[in-house]
mmCIF file of C-alpha atoms in Angstrom:
data_model
loop_
_atom_site.group_PDB
_atom_site.id
_atom_site.type_symbol
_atom_site.label_atom_id
_atom_site.label_comp_id
_atom_site.label_asym_id
_atom_site.label_seq_id
_atom_site.Cartn_x
_atom_site.Cartn_y
_atom_site.Cartn_z
ATOM 1 C CA MET N 43 0.000 0.000 0.000
ATOM 2 C CA MET N 44 1.285 3.458 -0.803
ATOM 3 C CA ARG N 45 2.500 5.178 2.298
ATOM 4 C CA PRO N 46 1.020 8.558 2.984
ATOM 5 C CA PHE N 47 3.538 11.264 2.190
ATOM 6 C CA THR N 48 1.275 14.141 3.072
ATOM 7 C CA ARG N 49 3.512 15.563 5.754
ATOM 8 C CA LEU N 50 6.658 15.083 3.727
ATOM 9 C CA ASP N 51 4.993 16.715 0.758
ATOM 10 C CA ARG N 52 4.834 19.893 2.764
ATOM 11 C CA LEU N 53 8.548 19.995 3.502
ATOM 12 C CA PRO N 54 10.391 22.887 1.867
ATOM 13 C CA ASP N 55 12.805 21.872 -0.865
ATOM 14 C CA ASP N 56 15.976 22.340 1.154
ATOM 15 C CA ALA N 57 14.703 20.352 4.131
ATOM 16 C CA LEU N 58 13.585 17.584 1.806
ATOM 17 C CA LEU N 59 17.018 17.582 0.169
ATOM 18 C CA ALA N 60 18.624 17.239 3.607
ATOM 19 C CA ALA N 61 16.510 14.182 4.357
ATOM 20 C CA PHE N 62 17.168 12.792 0.866
ATOM 21 C CA SER N 63 20.906 13.157 1.293
ATOM 22 C CA LEU N 64 20.629 11.149 4.490
ATOM 23 C CA GLY N 65 18.971 8.369 2.530
ATOM 24 C CA GLU N 66 15.624 8.561 4.297
ATOM 25 C CA PRO N 67 13.525 6.301 2.036
ATOM 26 C CA ASP N 68 10.173 8.062 2.225
ATOM 27 C CA ALA N 69 11.734 11.489 1.895
ATOM 28 C CA SER N 70 13.806 10.243 -1.023
ATOM 29 C CA THR N 71 10.707 9.092 -2.848
ATOM 30 C CA VAL N 72 9.024 12.427 -2.271
ATOM 31 C CA PHE N 73 12.151 14.282 -3.375
ATOM 32 C CA VAL N 74 12.460 12.331 -6.618
ATOM 33 C CA ARG N 75 8.757 12.695 -7.353
ATOM 34 C CA ARG N 76 8.908 16.415 -6.720
ATOM 35 C CA PHE N 77 11.736 17.049 -9.188
ATOM 36 C CA GLN N 78 11.723 14.165 -11.643
ATOM 37 C CA ARG N 79 9.631 15.907 -14.305
ATOM 38 C CA LYS N 80 11.931 18.900 -14.355
ATOM 39 C CA VAL N 81 15.099 16.813 -14.325
ATOM 40 C CA TYR N 82 13.940 14.334 -16.925
ATOM 41 C CA GLY N 83 12.481 17.116 -19.062
ATOM 42 C CA LEU N 84 15.771 18.997 -19.195
ATOM 43 C CA ALA N 85 17.744 15.804 -19.812
ATOM 44 C CA LEU N 86 15.400 14.901 -22.636
ATOM 45 C CA LEU N 87 15.647 18.371 -24.127
ATOM 46 C CA ILE N 88 19.440 18.246 -24.202
ATOM 47 C CA ALA N 89 19.995 14.579 -25.039
ATOM 48 C CA GLY N 90 17.010 14.190 -27.320
ATOM 49 C CA ASP N 91 16.720 10.491 -26.519
ATOM 50 C CA PRO N 92 14.440 9.011 -23.821
ATOM 51 C CA SER N 93 16.839 6.243 -22.862
ATOM 52 C CA GLN N 94 19.784 8.599 -22.482
ATOM 53 C CA ALA N 95 17.569 11.076 -20.683
ATOM 54 C CA GLU N 96 16.631 8.437 -18.119
ATOM 55 C CA ASP N 97 20.290 7.635 -17.529
ATOM 56 C CA ILE N 98 21.092 11.311 -17.112
ATOM 57 C CA ALA N 99 18.160 11.884 -14.763
ATOM 58 C CA GLN N 100 19.198 8.915 -12.664
ATOM 59 C CA GLN N 101 22.782 10.168 -12.444
ATOM 60 C CA SER N 102 21.513 13.629 -11.527
ATOM 61 C CA PHE N 103 19.567 12.318 -8.548
ATOM 62 C CA GLU N 104 22.480 10.142 -7.519
ATOM 63 C CA ARG N 105 24.783 13.132 -7.546
ATOM 64 C CA ALA N 106 22.266 15.146 -5.544
ATOM 65 C CA TRP N 107 22.073 12.321 -3.027
ATOM 66 C CA ARG N 108 25.849 12.151 -2.671
ATOM 67 C CA HIS N 109 26.425 15.891 -2.587
ATOM 68 C CA GLY N 110 23.242 17.176 -0.965
ATOM 69 C CA ALA N 111 25.174 18.236 2.097
ATOM 70 C CA SER N 112 27.123 20.726 -0.003
ATOM 71 C CA PHE N 113 23.986 22.516 -1.181
ATOM 72 C CA ASP N 114 23.986 26.153 -0.117
ATOM 73 C CA ARG N 115 20.600 27.817 -0.433
ATOM 74 C CA ARG N 116 22.200 31.240 -0.353
ATOM 75 C CA ARG N 117 23.498 30.467 -3.839
ATOM 76 C CA GLY N 118 20.175 29.442 -5.356
ATOM 77 C CA SER N 119 17.245 27.121 -5.024
ATOM 78 C CA VAL N 120 17.287 23.347 -4.903
ATOM 79 C CA SER N 121 15.629 23.339 -8.327
ATOM 80 C CA THR N 122 18.282 25.428 -10.012
ATOM 81 C CA TRP N 123 21.039 23.496 -8.269
ATOM 82 C CA LEU N 124 19.602 20.170 -9.360
ATOM 83 C CA LEU N 125 18.978 21.338 -12.921
ATOM 84 C CA SER N 126 22.503 22.691 -13.141
ATOM 85 C CA ILE N 127 23.750 19.225 -12.216
ATOM 86 C CA THR N 128 21.485 17.726 -14.854
ATOM 87 C CA ARG N 129 22.673 20.149 -17.502
ATOM 88 C CA HIS N 130 26.344 19.431 -16.887
ATOM 89 C CA LEU N 131 25.773 15.690 -16.905
ATOM 90 C CA ALA N 132 23.723 15.899 -20.086
ATOM 91 C CA ILE N 133 26.346 17.985 -21.852
ATOM 92 C CA ASP N 134 29.109 15.608 -20.794
ATOM 93 C CA HIS N 135 26.981 12.695 -21.894
ATOM 94 C CA CYS N 136 26.350 14.163 -25.324
ATOM 95 C CA ARG N 137 29.904 15.331 -25.892
ATOM 96 C CA VAL N 138 31.385 11.976 -24.925
ATOM 97 C CA ARG N 139 29.010 10.132 -27.201
ATOM 98 C CA ARG N 140 29.462 12.716 -29.932
ATOM 99 C CA ALA N 141 25.724 12.731 -30.126
ATOM 100 C CA ASP N 142 23.909 15.447 -31.978
ATOM 101 C CA PRO N 143 21.909 16.750 -29.064
ATOM 102 C CA VAL N 144 18.908 18.956 -28.999
ATOM 103 C CA ASP N 145 17.340 20.079 -32.221
ATOM 104 C CA PRO N 146 17.405 23.871 -31.963
ATOM 105 C CA TRP N 147 13.904 24.036 -33.328
ATOM 106 C CA SER N 148 12.593 21.773 -30.574
ATOM 107 C CA MET N 149 12.918 24.786 -28.308
ATOM 108 C CA HIS N 150 10.332 26.583 -30.353
ATOM 109 C CA ASP N 151 7.946 26.822 -27.421
ATOM 110 C CA LEU N 152 10.545 28.747 -25.501
ATOM 111 C CA LEU N 153 11.137 31.114 -28.369
ATOM 112 C CA GLY N 154 7.630 32.450 -28.562
ATOM 113 C CA PRO N 155 6.400 35.592 -26.924
ATOM 114 C CA SER N 156 5.766 35.300 -23.224
ATOM 115 C CA ASP N 157 2.041 36.006 -23.541
ATOM 116 C CA ALA N 158 1.605 32.837 -25.584
ATOM 117 C CA LEU N 159 2.514 30.624 -22.658
ATOM 118 C CA ASP N 160 0.274 28.311 -20.716
ATOM 119 C CA PRO N 161 -1.530 30.572 -18.249
ATOM 120 C CA GLN N 162 -1.700 27.882 -15.599
ATOM 121 C CA ARG N 163 2.046 27.456 -15.762
ATOM 122 C CA GLU N 164 2.435 31.168 -15.464
ATOM 123 C CA VAL N 165 0.306 31.185 -12.341
ATOM 124 C CA GLU N 166 2.372 28.409 -10.853
ATOM 125 C CA SER N 167 5.626 30.121 -11.671
ATOM 126 C CA SER N 168 7.210 32.491 -9.268
ATOM 127 C CA ASP N 169 7.486 36.108 -10.237
ATOM 128 C CA GLN N 170 11.154 35.468 -10.742
ATOM 129 C CA PHE N 171 10.657 32.927 -13.492
ATOM 130 C CA SER N 172 7.707 34.703 -15.057
ATOM 131 C CA ARG N 173 9.892 37.738 -15.338
ATOM 132 C CA LEU N 174 12.783 35.773 -16.771
ATOM 133 C CA ARG N 175 10.507 34.124 -19.295
ATOM 134 C CA HIS N 176 9.111 37.481 -20.297
ATOM 135 C CA GLU N 177 12.534 39.044 -20.735
ATOM 136 C CA LEU N 178 13.739 36.044 -22.703
ATOM 137 C CA GLY N 179 10.789 36.461 -25.026
ATOM 138 C CA ALA N 180 11.661 40.106 -25.459
ATOM 139 C CA LEU N 181 15.165 39.398 -26.795
ATOM 140 C CA PRO N 182 15.768 39.586 -30.533
ATOM 141 C CA THR N 183 15.251 36.122 -31.975
ATOM 142 C CA GLU N 184 18.878 35.539 -32.938
ATOM 143 C CA GLN N 185 20.090 36.426 -29.445
ATOM 144 C CA ARG N 186 17.416 34.298 -27.816
ATOM 145 C CA ARG N 187 18.413 31.341 -29.955
ATOM 146 C CA ALA N 188 22.077 31.775 -29.058
ATOM 147 C CA VAL N 189 21.235 31.937 -25.347
ATOM 148 C CA LEU N 190 18.976 28.881 -25.466
ATOM 149 C CA LEU N 191 21.352 26.851 -27.596
ATOM 150 C CA ALA N 192 24.162 27.549 -25.138
ATOM 151 C CA THR N 193 22.222 27.109 -21.888
ATOM 152 C CA MET N 194 19.617 24.438 -22.522
ATOM 153 C CA GLY N 195 21.189 23.028 -25.656
ATOM 154 C CA GLY N 196 24.657 22.673 -24.228
ATOM 155 C CA ARG N 197 26.236 24.056 -27.398
ATOM 156 C CA THR N 198 29.579 25.791 -27.638
ATOM 157 C CA THR N 199 29.828 29.027 -29.571
ATOM 158 C CA ALA N 200 31.615 27.139 -32.354
ATOM 159 C CA GLU N 201 28.640 24.794 -32.611
ATOM 160 C CA ILE N 202 26.195 27.679 -32.518
ATOM 161 C CA ALA N 203 28.111 29.303 -35.368
ATOM 162 C CA ARG N 204 27.829 26.106 -37.386
ATOM 163 C CA ILE N 205 24.132 25.602 -36.637
ATOM 164 C CA GLU N 206 23.243 29.188 -37.433
ATOM 165 C CA ASP N 207 25.688 29.404 -40.336
ATOM 166 C CA ILE N 208 27.321 32.528 -38.990
ATOM 167 C CA PRO N 209 30.912 33.463 -38.123
ATOM 168 C CA ILE N 210 31.997 32.363 -34.669
ATOM 169 C CA GLY N 211 32.555 35.968 -33.680
ATOM 170 C CA THR N 212 28.917 36.690 -34.426
ATOM 171 C CA ALA N 213 27.829 33.714 -32.325
ATOM 172 C CA LYS N 214 29.893 34.993 -29.422
ATOM 173 C CA THR N 215 28.433 38.461 -29.762
ATOM 174 C CA ARG N 216 24.855 37.180 -29.865
ATOM 175 C CA LEU N 217 25.369 35.050 -26.788
ATOM 176 C CA ARG N 218 27.171 37.745 -24.853
ATOM 177 C CA THR N 219 24.704 40.470 -25.763
ATOM 178 C CA GLY N 220 21.681 38.289 -25.061
ATOM 179 C CA LEU N 221 22.910 37.163 -21.662
ATOM 180 C CA ARG N 222 23.893 40.657 -20.614
ATOM 181 C CA LYS N 223 20.517 42.042 -21.603
ATOM 182 C CA LEU N 224 18.826 39.325 -19.593
ATOM 183 C CA ARG N 225 21.075 39.980 -16.632
ATOM 184 C CA ASP N 226 20.399 43.700 -16.719
ATOM 185 C CA ALA N 227 16.660 43.164 -17.070
ATOM 186 C CA THR N 228 16.360 40.647 -14.240
ATOM 187 C CA GLN N 229 19.039 41.658 -11.778
ATOM 188 C CA ASP N 230 16.432 42.920 -9.336
ATOM 189 C CA VAL N 231 14.846 39.459 -9.074
ATOM 190 C CA ILE N 232 17.824 37.153 -9.715
ATOM 191 C CA ARG N 233 20.557 37.817 -7.206
ATOM 192 C CA VAL C 20 42.585 35.751 -26.730
ATOM 193 C CA SER C 21 43.662 32.154 -26.648
ATOM 194 C CA ALA C 22 47.321 33.098 -26.838
ATOM 195 C CA LEU C 23 49.383 31.697 -24.030
ATOM 196 C CA GLY C 24 49.917 35.001 -22.250
ATOM 197 C CA PRO C 25 48.281 35.726 -18.911
ATOM 198 C CA VAL C 26 44.549 36.394 -18.982
ATOM 199 C CA THR C 27 43.595 40.007 -18.325
ATOM 200 C CA CYS C 28 40.274 41.305 -17.034
ATOM 201 C CA GLU C 29 39.619 42.674 -20.503
ATOM 202 C CA ASP C 30 40.176 39.231 -21.993
ATOM 203 C CA PHE C 31 37.884 37.803 -19.367
ATOM 204 C CA ASP C 32 35.074 40.196 -20.182
ATOM 205 C CA ASP C 33 35.141 38.970 -23.751
ATOM 206 C CA VAL C 34 34.462 35.377 -22.755
ATOM 207 C CA VAL C 35 32.616 35.584 -19.460
ATOM 208 C CA ALA C 36 29.260 34.860 -21.101
ATOM 209 C CA GLU C 37 30.615 31.755 -22.789
ATOM 210 C CA LEU C 38 32.293 30.662 -19.606
ATOM 211 C CA ALA C 39 29.114 31.080 -17.599
ATOM 212 C CA VAL C 40 27.218 28.699 -19.860
ATOM 213 C CA THR C 41 30.192 26.367 -20.422
ATOM 214 C CA ALA C 42 30.133 27.201 -24.110
ATOM 215 C CA ILE C 43 33.905 27.448 -24.245
ATOM 216 C CA ASP C 44 36.243 24.542 -24.801
ATOM 217 C CA GLU C 45 39.328 23.439 -22.938
ATOM 218 C CA PRO C 46 42.068 24.424 -22.388
ATOM 219 C CA ASP C 47 40.793 28.003 -22.622
ATOM 220 C CA ALA C 48 38.040 27.357 -20.075
ATOM 221 C CA SER C 49 40.557 26.356 -17.413
ATOM 222 C CA ARG C 50 42.744 29.386 -18.106
ATOM 223 C CA TYR C 51 39.842 31.759 -17.627
ATOM 224 C CA GLN C 52 38.567 29.886 -14.592
ATOM 225 C CA ALA C 53 42.010 30.213 -13.071
ATOM 226 C CA HIS C 54 41.897 33.948 -13.651
ATOM 227 C CA ALA C 55 38.495 34.160 -11.944
ATOM 228 C CA GLY C 56 39.957 32.244 -9.039
ATOM 229 C CA SER C 57 42.403 35.050 -8.390
ATOM 230 C CA CYS C 58 40.294 38.054 -9.425
ATOM 231 C CA PRO C 59 37.258 38.885 -7.261
ATOM 232 C CA ARG C 60 35.892 41.325 -9.827
ATOM 233 C CA CYS C 61 35.844 38.764 -12.617
ATOM 234 C CA ALA C 62 34.667 36.019 -10.268
ATOM 235 C CA ALA C 63 31.655 38.155 -9.345
ATOM 236 C CA ARG C 64 30.790 38.779 -12.983
ATOM 237 C CA LEU C 65 31.063 35.110 -13.764
ATOM 238 C CA ALA C 66 28.935 34.133 -10.765
ATOM 239 C CA GLN C 67 26.244 36.604 -11.774
ATOM 240 C CA LEU C 68 25.924 35.230 -15.293
ATOM 241 C CA ALA C 69 26.207 31.622 -14.126
ATOM 242 C CA LEU C 70 23.332 32.233 -11.717
ATOM 243 C CA LEU C 71 21.276 33.623 -14.569
ATOM 244 C CA ALA C 72 22.137 30.614 -16.717
ATOM 245 C CA ASP C 73 21.024 28.279 -13.927
ATOM 246 C CA HIS C 74 17.722 30.102 -13.625
ATOM 247 C CA LEU C 75 17.132 29.798 -17.360
ATOM 248 C CA LEU C 76 17.103 26.029 -16.916
ATOM 249 C CA MET C 77 13.889 26.384 -14.939
ATOM 250 C CA LEU C 78 12.177 27.381 -18.156
ATOM 251 C CA ALA C 79 12.898 24.050 -19.805
ATOM 252 C CA PRO C 80 9.768 22.043 -20.564
ATOM 253 C CA GLU C 81 8.946 19.328 -18.067
ATOM 254 C CA ALA C 82 8.426 15.741 -19.174
ATOM 255 C CA GLU C 83 7.082 12.638 -17.487
ATOM 256 C CA PRO C 84 9.853 10.068 -16.958
ATOM 257 C CA PRO C 85 9.192 6.387 -17.627
ATOM 258 C CA ASP C 86 6.708 4.793 -15.270
ATOM 259 C CA GLY C 87 8.269 3.723 -11.988
ATOM 260 C CA PHE C 88 11.372 5.892 -12.323
ATOM 261 C CA ASP C 89 11.025 7.160 -8.756
ATOM 262 C CA THR C 90 10.553 3.823 -7.041
ATOM 263 C CA ARG C 91 13.307 2.163 -9.056
ATOM 264 C CA PHE C 92 15.729 4.926 -8.207
ATOM 265 C CA VAL C 93 14.957 4.851 -4.489
ATOM 266 C CA ALA C 94 15.186 1.065 -4.428
ATOM 267 C CA ALA C 95 18.593 1.242 -6.097
ATOM 268 C CA MET C 96 19.626 3.974 -3.690
ATOM 269 C CA ASN C 97 18.645 1.842 -0.732
ATOM 270 C CA HIS C 98 20.557 -1.035 -2.244
ATOM 271 C CA ALA C 99 23.652 1.142 -2.458
ATOM 272 C CA ASP C 100 22.837 1.465 1.211
ATOM 273 C CA SER C 101 25.152 3.821 2.992
ATOM 274 C CA PRO C 102 27.042 7.065 2.564
ATOM 275 C CA THR C 103 30.304 5.156 2.722
ATOM 276 C CA ARG C 104 29.309 3.366 -0.469
ATOM 277 C CA ARG C 105 28.341 6.524 -2.224
ATOM 278 C CA GLY C 106 31.210 6.528 -4.669
ATOM 279 C CA ALA C 107 30.529 7.519 -8.245
ATOM 280 C CA GLY C 108 28.239 4.982 -9.821
ATOM 281 C CA ALA C 109 27.049 3.528 -6.535
ATOM 282 C CA ILE C 110 23.721 3.265 -8.246
ATOM 283 C CA ARG C 111 24.776 1.413 -11.351
ATOM 284 C CA ASP C 112 21.588 1.281 -13.326
ATOM 285 C CA ALA C 113 18.307 1.689 -11.547
ATOM 286 C CA ARG C 114 16.501 0.407 -14.601
ATOM 287 C CA ARG C 115 17.861 -3.052 -13.910
ATOM 288 C CA VAL C 116 16.636 -3.133 -10.352
ATOM 289 C CA PRO C 117 13.352 -5.000 -10.028
ATOM 290 C CA ARG C 118 10.544 -2.710 -9.131
ATOM 291 C CA ARG C 119 9.613 -3.151 -5.514
ATOM 292 C CA ALA C 120 7.815 -1.276 -2.896
ATOM 293 C CA VAL C 121 9.719 1.298 -0.986
ATOM 294 C CA GLY C 122 10.528 -0.198 2.372
ATOM 295 C CA ALA C 123 8.498 0.884 5.312
ATOM 296 C CA ALA C 124 10.491 3.214 7.478
ATOM 297 C CA ALA C 125 9.699 5.638 10.232
ATOM 298 C CA LEU C 126 9.677 9.262 9.282
ATOM 299 C CA GLY C 127 12.678 9.786 11.492
ATOM 300 C CA VAL C 128 14.901 12.640 10.536
ATOM 301 C CA ALA C 129 12.648 13.717 7.701
ATOM 302 C CA ALA C 130 9.662 13.967 9.991
ATOM 303 C CA ALA C 131 11.689 15.826 12.533
ATOM 304 C CA LEU C 132 12.686 18.270 9.833
ATOM 305 C CA MET C 133 9.017 19.085 9.413
ATOM 306 C CA LEU C 134 9.023 20.703 12.781
ATOM 307 C CA GLY C 135 11.157 23.439 11.324
ATOM 308 C CA LEU C 136 14.395 22.004 12.379
ATOM 309 C CA VAL C 137 18.010 22.611 12.005
ATOM 310 C CA LEU C 138 19.790 19.422 11.186
ATOM 311 C CA GLY C 139 22.836 19.000 13.328
ATOM 312 C CA ARG C 140 26.028 18.220 11.579
ATOM 313 C CA TRP C 141 27.427 14.756 11.301
ATOM 314 C CA VAL C 142 30.260 14.385 13.707
ATOM 315 C CA SER C 143 31.649 11.331 11.986
ATOM 316 C CA SER C 144 31.496 11.441 8.234
ATOM 317 C CA ASP C 145 33.252 8.121 7.902
ATOM 318 C CA ALA C 146 31.042 6.078 10.138
ATOM 319 C CA PRO C 147 30.864 2.402 9.205
ATOM 320 C CA PRO C 148 27.964 1.191 7.075
ATOM 321 C CA ALA C 149 24.623 1.014 8.765
ATOM 322 C CA ALA C 150 23.238 -2.235 10.012
ATOM 323 C CA SER C 151 20.930 -3.520 7.326
ATOM 324 C CA GLY C 152 17.219 -3.570 7.620
ATOM 325 C CA ALA C 153 16.450 -1.985 10.931
ATOM 326 C CA THR C 154 15.204 1.559 11.228
ATOM 327 C CA ALA C 155 14.745 2.758 14.796
ATOM 328 C CA ALA C 156 16.762 0.563 17.124
ATOM 329 C CA SER C 157 15.368 2.276 20.188
ATOM 330 C CA SER C 158 13.840 5.501 21.348
ATOM 331 C CA ALA C 159 13.052 7.331 24.554
ATOM 332 C CA PRO C 160 11.828 10.639 25.898
ATOM 333 C CA ILE C 161 14.463 13.040 27.165
ATOM 334 C CA SER C 162 13.849 14.453 30.612
ATOM 335 C CA ALA C 163 15.285 17.414 32.450
ATOM 336 C CA ASN C 164 14.305 18.217 36.010
ATOM 337 C CA GLY C 165 11.319 15.913 35.729
ATOM 338 C CA ASN C 166 10.025 17.482 32.532
ATOM 339 C CA VAL C 167 10.068 15.917 29.097
ATOM 340 C CA ILE C 168 11.987 18.235 26.798
ATOM 341 C CA GLY C 169 12.225 16.069 23.692
ATOM 342 C CA GLY C 170 13.124 12.634 22.443
ATOM 343 C CA ILE C 171 16.044 10.513 21.337
ATOM 344 C CA GLU C 172 16.087 7.881 18.663
ATOM 345 C CA LEU C 173 18.873 5.501 17.758
ATOM 346 C CA ARG C 174 18.578 4.597 14.109
ATOM 347 C CA ALA C 175 20.346 1.946 12.082
ATOM 348 C CA HIS C 176 19.262 3.171 8.669
ATOM 349 C CA PRO C 177 20.625 4.589 6.449
ATOM 350 C CA ARG C 178 23.545 4.498 8.834
ATOM 351 C CA ALA C 179 24.006 4.179 12.561
ATOM 352 C CA MET C 180 22.979 7.503 14.037
ATOM 353 C CA VAL C 181 21.505 9.254 16.997
ATOM 354 C CA VAL C 182 18.718 11.731 16.362
ATOM 355 C CA ILE C 183 17.704 14.111 19.117
ATOM 356 C CA THR C 184 14.639 16.264 18.833
ATOM 357 C CA LEU C 185 14.104 18.959 21.409
ATOM 358 C CA THR C 186 10.571 20.259 21.543
ATOM 359 C CA ASN C 187 11.175 22.240 24.681
ATOM 360 C CA PRO C 188 14.860 23.103 24.866
ATOM 361 C CA ARG C 189 16.210 24.850 27.912
ATOM 362 C CA PRO C 190 18.250 27.992 27.334
ATOM 363 C CA GLY C 191 21.781 27.866 28.586
ATOM 364 C CA ALA C 192 25.248 29.087 27.822
ATOM 365 C CA GLY C 193 28.106 26.891 26.702
ATOM 366 C CA ARG C 194 27.974 23.562 24.973
ATOM 367 C CA ARG C 195 26.021 20.447 25.751
ATOM 368 C CA ASN C 196 27.720 17.115 25.322
ATOM 369 C CA CYS C 197 25.684 14.087 24.352
ATOM 370 C CA GLN C 198 26.867 10.751 25.729
ATOM 371 C CA LEU C 199 25.589 7.221 25.270
ATOM 372 C CA LEU C 200 26.082 4.411 27.776
ATOM 373 C CA SER C 201 27.479 1.453 25.883
ATOM 374 C CA VAL C 202 26.759 -2.134 26.873
ATOM 375 C CA ASP C 203 30.213 -2.410 28.448
ATOM 376 C CA GLY C 204 29.269 0.297 30.926
ATOM 377 C CA THR C 205 31.300 3.163 29.513
ATOM 378 C CA TRP C 206 29.965 6.568 28.537
ATOM 379 C CA VAL C 207 30.830 7.501 24.979
ATOM 380 C CA ASN C 208 30.757 11.065 23.684
ATOM 381 C CA VAL C 209 28.824 11.244 20.424
ATOM 382 C CA GLY C 210 28.910 14.989 19.894
ATOM 383 C CA SER C 211 27.959 18.344 21.255
ATOM 384 C CA TRP C 212 25.834 21.358 20.480
ATOM 385 C CA SER C 213 25.110 24.804 21.751
ATOM 386 C CA TYR C 214 21.671 25.975 22.739
ATOM 387 C CA GLU C 215 21.614 28.247 19.698
ATOM 388 C CA GLU C 216 22.279 25.291 17.424
ATOM 389 C CA ILE C 217 19.515 23.109 18.735
ATOM 390 C CA ALA C 218 16.952 25.564 20.029
ATOM 391 C CA THR C 219 14.832 25.242 16.933
ATOM 392 C CA GLY C 220 14.931 21.544 16.336
ATOM 393 C CA VAL C 221 16.917 18.454 15.773
ATOM 394 C CA TRP C 222 20.473 17.320 16.032
ATOM 395 C CA ALA C 223 21.807 14.186 14.424
ATOM 396 C CA ALA C 224 25.157 12.482 14.453
ATOM 397 C CA GLY C 225 26.673 9.318 13.109
ATOM 398 C CA ILE C 226 27.640 6.771 15.747
ATOM 399 C CA ALA C 227 29.458 3.471 15.827
ATOM 400 C CA PRO C 228 27.024 0.600 15.147
ATOM 401 C CA GLY C 229 27.840 -0.852 18.561
ATOM 402 C CA LEU C 230 26.184 2.141 20.200
ATOM 403 C CA LEU C 231 22.809 1.210 18.712
ATOM 404 C CA SER C 232 22.409 -1.001 21.784
ATOM 405 C CA ALA C 233 23.182 1.807 24.211
ATOM 406 C CA THR C 234 20.907 1.713 27.234
ATOM 407 C CA ARG C 235 21.034 5.299 28.431
ATOM 408 C CA MET C 236 21.772 8.783 27.167
ATOM 409 C CA ARG C 237 22.826 11.794 29.141
ATOM 410 C CA VAL C 238 23.543 15.402 28.300
ATOM 411 C CA ILE C 239 26.208 17.120 30.323
ATOM 412 C CA ASP C 240 27.195 20.753 30.383
ATOM 413 C CA ASP C 241 30.664 22.244 30.317
ATOM 414 C CA SER C 242 31.072 21.728 34.048
ATOM 415 C CA GLY C 243 30.282 18.025 33.772
ATOM 416 C CA ALA C 244 26.870 18.323 35.404
ATOM 417 C CA THR C 245 24.108 16.159 33.944
ATOM 418 C CA VAL C 246 21.336 18.365 32.586
ATOM 419 C CA ALA C 247 19.149 15.804 30.786
ATOM 420 C CA THR C 248 18.774 12.045 30.576
ATOM 421 C CA ALA C 249 16.966 9.309 28.676
ATOM 422 C CA ALA C 250 16.552 5.579 29.287
ATOM 423 C CA MET C 251 16.211 3.570 26.074
ATOM 424 C CA SER C 252 13.319 1.208 25.662
#
């Protein structure tokens, strides 16, 4: 019979991570359930293959389990910390396998204007992420693509230049300009 | 910029965006990282953009993993068993682990955390592997001057540990030392805390597996006076 996790479900992310890193079974299940859609979703976006994405997601949770004690909430949320782990693992995974990871056009949903997004998701998002999503949507398309290809796609600027058929210097400029605009526009909510 | 000369702050500014999103290859990445390591100004710029890059990941679309991903992972994690076996790849491939129910376990530390707790630090990070199977080896209320001020639990899973929850801590200066009475009749120090550290919750520490059969616990202050006790059931 499924054990009731009601009380654990109410734990804040960092407390749940602490219990997860101790190996508490019920808390571990709740922790994985809470974040698995985000982790697997990002792994799938970068790797582009469900089997590889499952491997990457599994390794991400294992790393979180082993290194949970080193998490410092002053440097970000559990979600961003965990997704950063996932991103690095996915990039390593794809580079080692020389796989052709994410199709740039698969990020189309993220390239649209912010007012085209799922309203329910917007409601569930914090102001911080709603704002970030809005500012991302406000970037010129070529800068937004460079930012997304580098962050979520795990691409180097040389790869971006090849994908976009532009000189590498242009790829660097688009990435740098896009990120700086985002930083300037969100620095009051992302600190 | 990739010439072998020392990296300047101006050089760094040119690549900080790429560095923040790991869009720069080795060996250049290491050269610039080394510069950031010795330049607070550049380190701050890098940290700012890296934080932004991390937040962007939250915008990635979510996706449902294969059915049973959570239970398979936790089962594999339990199989890997203890922090001392947490080397890279301790969980080899959760997909090969037969799906099984998550073992029944007391809420323990996790439940205590719900009370708004501060988790005490582990005093022994290299404690031996936990005894298999058991969860709470014993538990008891903690008394001070005839009043119950909290509880103690000796747990064998995921490793041998003592978990102390104070629901009614008593203010006091100095440190409190927690001791367990082993079966050979000796008191063993398992750690210490200050009132400030434990006033809001729980303290946990790894212990030797042999102390899971301890019969008594006492808390002594800096002068050696006993300020709280518990008798294990």
